[in-house]
CSV table of C-alpha atoms and ligand atoms in Angstrom, one decimal:
chain,number,residue,atom,x,y,z
A,1,MET,CA,242.9,62.2,139.5
A,2,TYR,CA,242.9,62.0,143.4
A,3,ASN,CA,239.2,61.8,143.8
A,4,CYS,CA,239.0,64.0,146.9
A,5,GLU,CA,238.6,67.8,147.5
A,6,LEU,CA,237.8,70.6,149.4
A,7,LEU,CA,234.4,72.1,149.2
A,8,ARG,CA,233.4,75.6,150.2
A,9,PHE,CA,229.8,76.3,151.0
A,10,MET,CA,227.7,79.4,151.8
A,11,ASN,CA,227.9,80.9,155.0
A,12,ILE,CA,225.0,83.1,155.8
A,13,THR,CA,226.0,84.8,159.2
A,14,ASP,CA,224.0,87.6,160.7
A,15,LYS,CA,223.5,88.5,164.8
A,16,GLN,CA,221.3,85.4,165.2
A,17,GLY,CA,224.3,83.0,164.0
A,18,ASN,CA,225.3,81.0,161.2
A,19,LEU,CA,223.6,79.1,158.4
A,20,THR,CA,224.9,76.8,155.6
A,21,PRO,CA,222.9,75.0,153.0
A,22,VAL,CA,224.0,72.3,151.4
A,23,GLU,CA,222.0,70.9,148.2
A,24,GLY,CA,222.7,67.5,146.5
A,25,ASN,CA,224.0,67.6,143.0
A,26,ARG,CA,224.2,71.5,143.4
A,27,ASP,CA,226.6,72.1,146.3
A,28,ILE,CA,228.0,68.6,146.3
A,29,PRO,CA,228.6,66.1,143.5
A,30,ILE,CA,226.2,63.5,145.1
A,31,GLU,CA,222.7,63.1,145.8
A,32,ILE,CA,222.2,62.4,149.2
A,33,LYS,CA,220.5,59.2,150.1
A,34,ARG,CA,221.9,58.6,153.8
A,35,ILE,CA,223.5,61.0,156.5
A,36,TYR,CA,225.1,59.8,160.0
A,37,TYR,CA,227.1,61.8,162.2
A,38,ILE,CA,230.2,61.0,164.4
A,39,THR,CA,230.2,62.6,168.1
A,40,ASN,CA,231.8,62.3,171.7
A,41,VAL,CA,235.0,60.2,170.1
A,42,GLU,CA,237.6,59.3,172.8
A,43,ASN,CA,241.0,61.0,173.1
A,44,GLY,CA,243.5,59.6,170.7
A,45,ALA,CA,240.8,57.6,168.8
A,46,ILE,CA,241.2,56.9,165.3
A,47,ARG,CA,238.4,56.3,163.1
A,48,GLY,CA,237.8,55.1,159.2
A,49,TYR,CA,240.8,52.7,158.3
A,50,HIS,CA,238.8,51.8,155.2
A,51,ALA,CA,237.8,52.8,151.5
A,52,HIS,CA,234.4,52.2,149.9
A,53,ARG,CA,234.3,50.6,146.3
A,54,LYS,CA,231.0,52.6,145.4
A,55,LEU,CA,230.3,55.2,147.8
A,56,HIS,CA,231.0,58.6,147.5
A,57,GLN,CA,230.6,61.1,150.5
A,58,VAL,CA,231.0,64.7,151.8
A,59,LEU,CA,232.3,65.1,155.4
A,60,ILE,CA,231.6,68.2,157.2
A,61,CYS,CA,232.9,68.9,160.9
A,62,LEU,CA,230.0,70.9,162.0
A,63,LYS,CA,231.7,71.8,165.2
A,64,GLY,CA,235.4,71.5,167.2
A,65,SER,CA,237.9,69.9,164.4
A,66,VAL,CA,239.1,66.8,163.2
A,67,ASN,CA,242.3,65.8,160.5
A,68,ILE,CA,241.4,63.5,158.0
A,69,LYS,CA,244.1,61.4,156.4
A,70,THR,CA,243.1,60.4,152.7
A,71,LEU,CA,245.0,58.4,150.3
A,72,ASN,CA,245.0,56.5,146.9
A,73,PRO,CA,248.3,54.1,145.9
A,74,LYS,CA,249.8,57.1,144.6
A,75,GLU,CA,248.8,60.1,146.6
A,76,GLU,CA,248.2,60.8,150.3
A,77,HIS,CA,246.9,64.1,151.8
A,78,ILE,CA,246.2,65.5,155.3
A,79,TYR,CA,243.1,67.9,155.7
A,80,LYS,CA,242.2,69.6,158.9
A,81,LEU,CA,238.3,70.3,159.0
A,82,ASP,CA,237.6,73.1,161.5
A,83,ASN,CA,234.6,74.9,160.4
A,84,SER,CA,231.0,74.3,159.3
A,85,TYR,CA,231.2,75.9,156.0
A,86,THR,CA,234.1,73.6,154.5
A,87,GLY,CA,233.1,69.5,153.5
A,88,LEU,CA,235.8,66.9,152.1
A,89,TYR,CA,234.7,65.0,149.3
A,90,ILE,CA,235.7,61.7,149.3
A,91,GLY,CA,235.3,59.5,146.0
A,92,PRO,CA,235.4,55.5,145.7
A,93,TYR,CA,238.5,54.0,146.3
A,94,ILE,CA,240.2,56.3,148.9
A,95,TRP,CA,241.5,55.2,151.9
A,96,ARG,CA,240.6,57.5,154.9
A,97,GLU,CA,241.6,57.5,158.5
A,98,MET,CA,239.7,60.1,160.9
A,99,PHE,CA,242.0,61.4,164.1
A,100,ASP,CA,242.8,64.5,166.3
A,101,PHE,CA,239.0,64.7,167.1
A,102,SER,CA,238.7,67.6,169.2
A,103,ASP,CA,236.7,66.8,172.4
A,104,ASP,CA,233.6,69.0,171.0
A,105,ALA,CA,234.1,67.7,167.7
A,106,VAL,CA,230.6,66.9,165.6
A,107,LEU,CA,231.3,65.2,162.4
A,108,LEU,CA,228.6,65.0,159.8
A,109,VAL,CA,228.6,62.6,157.0
A,110,LEU,CA,226.5,62.9,153.7
A,111,ALA,CA,226.6,59.7,151.7
A,112,SER,CA,225.6,58.7,148.1
A,113,ASP,CA,224.2,55.7,149.2
A,114,TYR,CA,222.8,53.2,151.8
A,115,TYR,CA,224.8,51.7,154.2
A,116,ASP,CA,226.6,48.6,152.8
A,117,GLU,CA,229.0,46.4,154.5
A,118,SER,CA,230.4,44.8,151.2
A,119,ASP,CA,231.1,48.0,149.5
A,120,TYR,CA,233.7,48.4,152.7
A,121,ILE,CA,237.5,47.6,152.0
A,122,ARG,CA,238.6,47.3,155.1
A,123,ASP,CA,242.0,46.1,154.9
A,124,ILE,CA,244.8,48.2,153.6
A,125,ASP,CA,246.5,45.5,151.6
A,126,ASN,CA,243.4,44.2,149.9
A,127,TYR,CA,242.9,47.9,149.2
A,128,MET,CA,246.5,48.7,147.4
A,129,LYS,CA,245.4,45.5,145.6
A,130,GLU,CA,242.4,46.8,144.3
A,131,ALA,CA,242.9,50.4,144.2
A,132,LYS,CA,246.4,50.2,142.4
A,133,HIS,CA,245.3,49.9,138.6
A,134,ARG,CA,242.6,52.7,139.1
A,135,PHE,CA,244.8,55.7,139.6
B,1,TYD,P1,232.3,52.3,160.2
B,1,TYD,O1,231.8,53.1,158.6
B,1,TYD,O2,233.7,51.4,160.5
B,1,TYD,O3,232.7,53.9,161.0
B,1,TYD,P2,234.2,55.0,161.2
B,1,TYD,O4,234.5,54.6,159.6
B,1,TYD,O5,233.6,56.1,161.2
B,1,TYD,O6,235.2,54.2,162.0
B,1,TYD,O7,231.3,52.3,160.9
B,1,TYD,C1,231.0,51.6,162.7
B,1,TYD,C2,230.0,50.8,162.9
B,1,TYD,O8,228.8,51.6,162.3
B,1,TYD,C3,230.2,49.6,161.8
B,1,TYD,O9,229.9,48.6,163.0
B,1,TYD,C4,229.4,49.9,160.7
B,1,TYD,C5,228.0,50.7,161.5
B,1,TYD,N1,227.5,51.4,160.6
B,1,TYD,C6,226.2,51.2,160.3
B,1,TYD,O10,225.3,50.3,160.9
B,1,TYD,N2,225.9,52.5,159.7
B,1,TYD,C7,225.8,53.1,158.8
B,1,TYD,O11,225.6,53.8,158.1
B,1,TYD,C8,227.8,53.4,159.2
B,1,TYD,C9,228.1,54.8,158.9
B,1,TYD,C10,228.1,52.5,159.9
């Protein structure tokens, strides 16, 4: 079990534009308690560099593009998010790094719980120690 996967949502397109619905516990495997979004990322900046102990998240790049590296102690993957109808589900104990944000990138994050700094593991060595027996 890798604990991280791409999800494809419905994309309803017509002459008036595109619409993508995302329903908690239906289109994504989590109930949504919080959303946040990342914009205006400086060229070359890398965000993330952490894992969560309990939090589940779905990342959707609404505009532009971003690359996301995810890893657990056994596997590593790089995903490119570049459309508004694909989500990247990231479960507990997955280390993530977001990089190569396009200038216009808008990254929406759907989260299963409220913000809680004590749920973060921000040091990769500590992460490896805590995560190694889970995968
Ligand atoms: P962080 O999760 O480290 O951002 P990223 O992983 O994208 O680099 O959060 C950056 C800062 O914002 C940090 O000081 C915590 C704060 N923050 C909140 O106050 N509430 C939130 O919901 C989130 C996600 C972050």
